[in-house]
XYZ file of C-alpha atoms in Angstrom:
306
model
C -15.094 1.586 11.278
C -17.126 -0.404 13.853
C -16.625 0.818 17.410
C -15.557 -2.628 18.585
C -12.260 -2.338 16.677
C -11.254 0.964 18.257
C -9.875 -0.090 21.676
C -6.570 -1.111 20.091
C -5.965 2.585 19.408
C -5.986 3.268 23.137
C -5.576 0.140 25.285
C -2.152 -1.427 25.556
C -1.772 -5.091 24.672
C 1.099 -7.345 25.608
C 2.148 -8.118 22.040
C 1.324 -4.993 20.040
C 2.527 -1.408 20.075
C -0.491 0.865 20.443
C -1.090 4.244 18.859
C -0.579 5.966 22.213
C 2.765 4.230 22.739
C 3.867 4.937 19.169
C 3.052 8.642 19.543
C 5.060 8.793 22.770
C 8.184 7.079 21.410
C 8.465 7.965 17.702
C 9.025 11.113 15.633
C 5.984 12.853 14.200
C 6.980 12.122 10.605
C 6.369 8.399 11.280
C 3.204 6.468 10.384
C 1.497 3.920 12.659
C 0.098 0.811 10.916
C -1.936 -1.899 12.657
C -4.377 -4.636 11.696
C -7.372 -5.219 13.918
C -9.543 -8.327 14.082
C -13.318 -8.057 14.295
C -13.227 -8.621 18.067
C -10.983 -5.574 18.541
C -7.781 -7.552 19.184
C -4.522 -7.314 17.312
C -1.173 -9.065 17.459
C 0.918 -6.912 15.118
C 1.568 -3.252 14.466
C 4.433 -1.361 12.872
C 5.759 2.188 12.662
C 6.968 3.256 9.209
C 9.417 6.046 8.525
C 9.491 8.173 5.338
C 10.479 6.056 2.347
C 9.499 2.779 4.028
C 6.833 0.282 2.977
C 5.103 -2.788 4.367
C 3.081 -5.693 2.951
C 0.016 -7.185 4.646
C -0.917 -10.787 3.836
C -0.818 -14.485 4.735
C 2.667 -15.072 3.338
C 5.329 -15.773 5.941
C 7.516 -13.022 4.482
C 4.826 -10.349 4.963
C 5.797 -7.967 7.771
C 2.106 -7.685 8.742
C 1.074 -11.331 8.760
C -2.486 -12.654 9.204
C -3.831 -16.196 8.833
C -7.426 -15.369 7.829
C -8.525 -16.927 4.533
C -10.091 -13.541 3.733
C -6.514 -12.371 3.248
C -4.403 -13.249 0.183
C -0.758 -14.283 0.492
C 0.200 -10.742 -0.490
C -2.901 -8.590 -0.211
C -2.085 -4.931 0.512
C 1.047 -2.790 0.255
C 1.395 0.435 2.253
C 4.124 3.029 1.702
C 5.130 6.426 3.077
C 6.520 9.008 0.668
C 10.291 9.422 0.942
C 9.849 13.133 1.562
C 6.988 15.569 1.815
C 6.676 19.320 2.294
C 3.180 18.891 3.759
C 2.467 18.855 7.478
C 1.608 15.144 7.341
C 3.402 12.379 5.410
C 1.933 11.290 2.108
C 0.584 7.721 2.297
C -0.162 5.278 -0.522
C -2.085 2.011 -0.200
C -2.393 -0.580 -2.994
C -4.367 -3.775 -3.510
C -1.947 -6.350 -4.955
C -4.157 -7.676 -7.779
C -6.183 -9.882 -5.442
C -9.655 -9.705 -7.061
C -10.776 -8.676 -3.542
C -9.817 -5.000 -3.227
C -9.746 -3.468 0.231
C -12.776 -1.433 1.336
C -12.392 1.996 2.879
C -14.614 3.216 5.680
C -16.957 4.998 3.259
C -17.800 1.623 1.691
C -15.782 1.963 -1.534
C -13.818 -1.001 -2.851
C -10.443 0.451 -3.753
C -7.389 -0.730 -5.701
C -5.095 2.188 -4.812
C -5.328 5.441 -2.917
C -3.280 8.425 -1.820
C -3.901 10.237 1.466
C -2.182 12.744 3.729
C -4.103 11.713 6.821
C -5.478 8.570 8.501
C -6.703 5.671 6.371
C -9.077 3.010 7.698
C -9.742 0.006 5.468
C -10.936 -3.589 5.729
C -10.026 -6.875 4.057
C -12.878 -9.237 4.829
C -13.276 -9.196 8.625
C -9.786 -7.762 9.178
C -9.392 -3.993 9.565
C -6.317 -1.899 8.779
C -5.548 1.450 10.389
C -2.849 3.714 8.927
C -2.346 6.852 11.041
C 0.351 9.517 10.560
C 1.617 10.481 13.996
C 1.975 14.088 12.863
C -1.802 14.595 12.605
C -2.345 13.719 16.266
C -2.509 16.340 19.013
C 0.776 16.457 20.929
C -1.083 15.522 24.096
C -3.481 12.677 23.387
C -6.822 12.718 25.214
C -7.758 9.923 27.606
C -10.330 7.364 26.504
C -11.106 5.631 23.253
C -13.979 7.923 22.246
C -11.969 11.084 22.916
C -8.965 9.703 21.039
C -11.150 8.765 18.060
C -12.630 12.258 17.952
C -9.116 13.728 18.076
C -8.324 12.156 14.704
C -8.842 14.561 11.788
C -11.508 13.902 9.159
C -10.138 11.619 6.478
C -9.174 13.275 3.196
C -8.314 10.820 0.429
C -6.470 12.854 -2.211
C -6.976 10.351 -5.045
C -8.385 6.884 -5.460
C -8.338 4.140 -8.081
C -11.696 2.491 -7.602
C -12.369 -1.245 -7.738
C -14.638 -0.715 -10.742
C -15.838 1.978 -13.091
C -19.084 2.443 -11.141
C -18.657 2.563 -7.381
C -21.360 3.642 -4.975
C -20.903 4.330 -1.265
C -22.817 2.110 1.121
C -25.497 3.747 3.294
C -24.272 5.675 6.299
C -23.433 3.136 9.060
C -25.313 3.416 12.320
C -22.244 2.869 14.499
C -20.240 5.984 13.813
C -18.894 8.890 15.806
C -20.156 12.306 14.651
C -17.927 14.652 12.715
C -15.862 12.011 10.908
C -16.127 12.518 7.154
C -14.169 10.855 4.371
C -13.776 13.150 1.378
C -12.334 11.980 -1.941
C -10.764 14.528 -4.269
C -10.344 12.350 -7.369
C -11.615 8.897 -8.374
C -10.370 6.802 -11.290
C -11.296 3.373 -12.541
C -8.568 0.734 -12.531
C -6.326 0.670 -15.602
C -5.345 -2.724 -17.038
C -1.646 -3.589 -16.871
C -1.164 -4.274 -20.592
C 0.522 -1.992 -23.106
C -0.957 1.472 -23.562
C -1.006 3.474 -26.793
C 2.339 5.131 -27.640
C 0.902 8.629 -27.187
C -0.290 7.758 -23.666
C 3.031 6.356 -22.431
C 5.019 8.153 -19.730
C 7.482 5.313 -19.153
C 8.856 2.066 -20.531
C 9.439 -1.167 -18.655
C 11.622 -3.893 -20.162
C 11.634 -7.437 -18.729
C 14.514 -9.694 -19.746
C 15.550 -13.286 -19.045
C 18.211 -15.486 -20.630
C 15.616 -16.665 -23.170
C 13.400 -13.666 -23.930
C 12.745 -9.947 -23.580
C 9.590 -7.834 -23.654
C 9.001 -4.092 -23.371
C 5.811 -2.508 -22.035
C 4.614 1.081 -22.479
C 3.255 2.450 -19.194
C 0.514 5.087 -18.890
C 0.225 7.541 -16.020
C -3.079 5.935 -14.980
C -1.512 2.475 -14.830
C 1.427 3.853 -12.858
C -0.906 5.413 -10.290
C -2.756 2.099 -9.985
C 0.581 0.361 -9.555
C 2.516 -1.871 -11.960
C 2.883 -5.406 -10.599
C 5.547 -7.821 -11.800
C 5.344 -11.534 -11.016
C 3.972 -14.909 -12.062
C 0.366 -14.018 -11.164
C -1.790 -13.696 -14.295
C -2.591 -10.045 -13.610
C 1.067 -9.074 -13.292
C 3.449 -8.089 -16.038
C 5.628 -11.082 -16.798
C 7.483 -12.898 -19.520
C 7.492 -16.433 -20.877
C 9.919 -18.942 -19.402
C 10.667 -20.967 -16.301
C 10.609 -18.370 -13.554
C 9.637 -20.434 -10.537
C 11.908 -18.383 -8.269
C 9.853 -15.309 -9.153
C 7.021 -14.807 -6.662
C 3.441 -14.666 -7.901
C 3.418 -10.983 -6.932
C 7.069 -9.984 -6.675
C 7.456 -6.244 -7.289
C 5.265 -3.133 -7.296
C 6.247 0.022 -9.195
C 4.133 3.111 -8.616
C 4.166 6.856 -8.108
C 4.114 8.377 -4.639
C 4.326 12.134 -4.453
C 6.982 13.263 -6.943
C 8.858 9.969 -6.788
C 8.479 6.640 -8.540
C 9.200 3.794 -6.129
C 9.778 0.067 -6.456
C 8.527 -2.087 -3.577
C 9.495 -5.713 -3.097
C 6.160 -7.263 -2.096
C 7.428 -9.825 0.439
C 9.028 -11.945 -2.278
C 10.652 -15.253 -1.373
C 13.938 -14.671 -3.239
C 14.296 -10.912 -3.061
C 15.048 -7.971 -5.340
C 18.396 -6.249 -5.898
C 19.835 -3.129 -7.500
C 23.422 -2.717 -8.670
C 25.580 -5.571 -7.330
C 23.849 -7.623 -4.641
C 22.215 -4.545 -3.072
C 18.883 -5.907 -1.897
C 15.979 -3.573 -1.153
C 12.435 -3.484 0.168
C 11.638 0.046 -1.055
C 13.704 2.047 -3.549
C 13.229 5.419 -5.256
C 13.861 4.867 -8.967
C 16.023 7.047 -11.148
C 14.918 8.048 -14.647
C 16.826 5.032 -15.922
C 17.149 2.192 -13.431
C 17.724 -1.554 -13.343
C 16.626 -4.238 -10.886
C 17.149 -7.998 -10.716
C 14.267 -10.056 -9.309
C 15.001 -13.455 -7.708
C 18.227 -13.498 -9.718
C 16.242 -14.573 -12.815
C 14.399 -11.502 -14.192
C 16.080 -8.234 -15.184
C 13.781 -5.197 -14.958
C 14.833 -2.035 -16.807
C 12.844 1.121 -16.089
C 12.896 4.396 -18.080
C 10.710 7.461 -17.616
C 10.664 11.234 -17.996
C 10.737 12.811 -14.531
C 9.364 16.102 -15.856
C 6.284 14.389 -17.305
C 5.479 12.774 -13.946
C 6.204 15.818 -11.768
């Protein structure tokens, strides 16, 4: 990450909660999320608790909102695992089928990743920092350089790459020593269409008043994230579904749970009777209603995914 974007981690601004302030006022199981412009300024940051998610994009409903044309209406989703036995919360980050996956600090274009420590990524000229407060020393050092060096080396547990052949960029010149990003597992992105019956770990049924379609879901596709919406790369169904957002819902695995995330949709997502949600842990058999027009029925074997 270029040094010019780092002051936001240390210097207080009048409109944005800084990492130092977040660490002083929030529990250590929380996760600090901020976007940083190329000049080092920022106007929005958030603190997520376990089981919470956030969407970054140009759409007015996005809780992290940016006006840059580098950013899609709904570009990136970030979620914290509902529970974790590890010292740091488990974090997942997804590209929302934008054709412009986010780039991590080691130069890899990425469509989804899992990490239990800090994540630094960029979308065009906009940078995203995702930092679990639990990995920070209880007493933060003074100064941007010292604070940067206090962050642990990044350890990405798994990654769905932006292509089948991904090469890191050369080592950047502007970099503090001792900061290494290590990736445990890399996969290429799986297409959203039906998988072979023997590869399926779940079924997803989409139903409207006029039609119904069932998809078989592979474990690889679930890790990448299943998107439902009108966008051509999402799972969808024929019919007039204008109330359905182009990218409306994300279903994916985080830790031992499968979660559904409403991706800043215009008309919302509900479970049961009028129980709206932003992030929900799915049962083995669950139902959701999107924009009051599309019924989503989800079935999977918890033991297979554990």
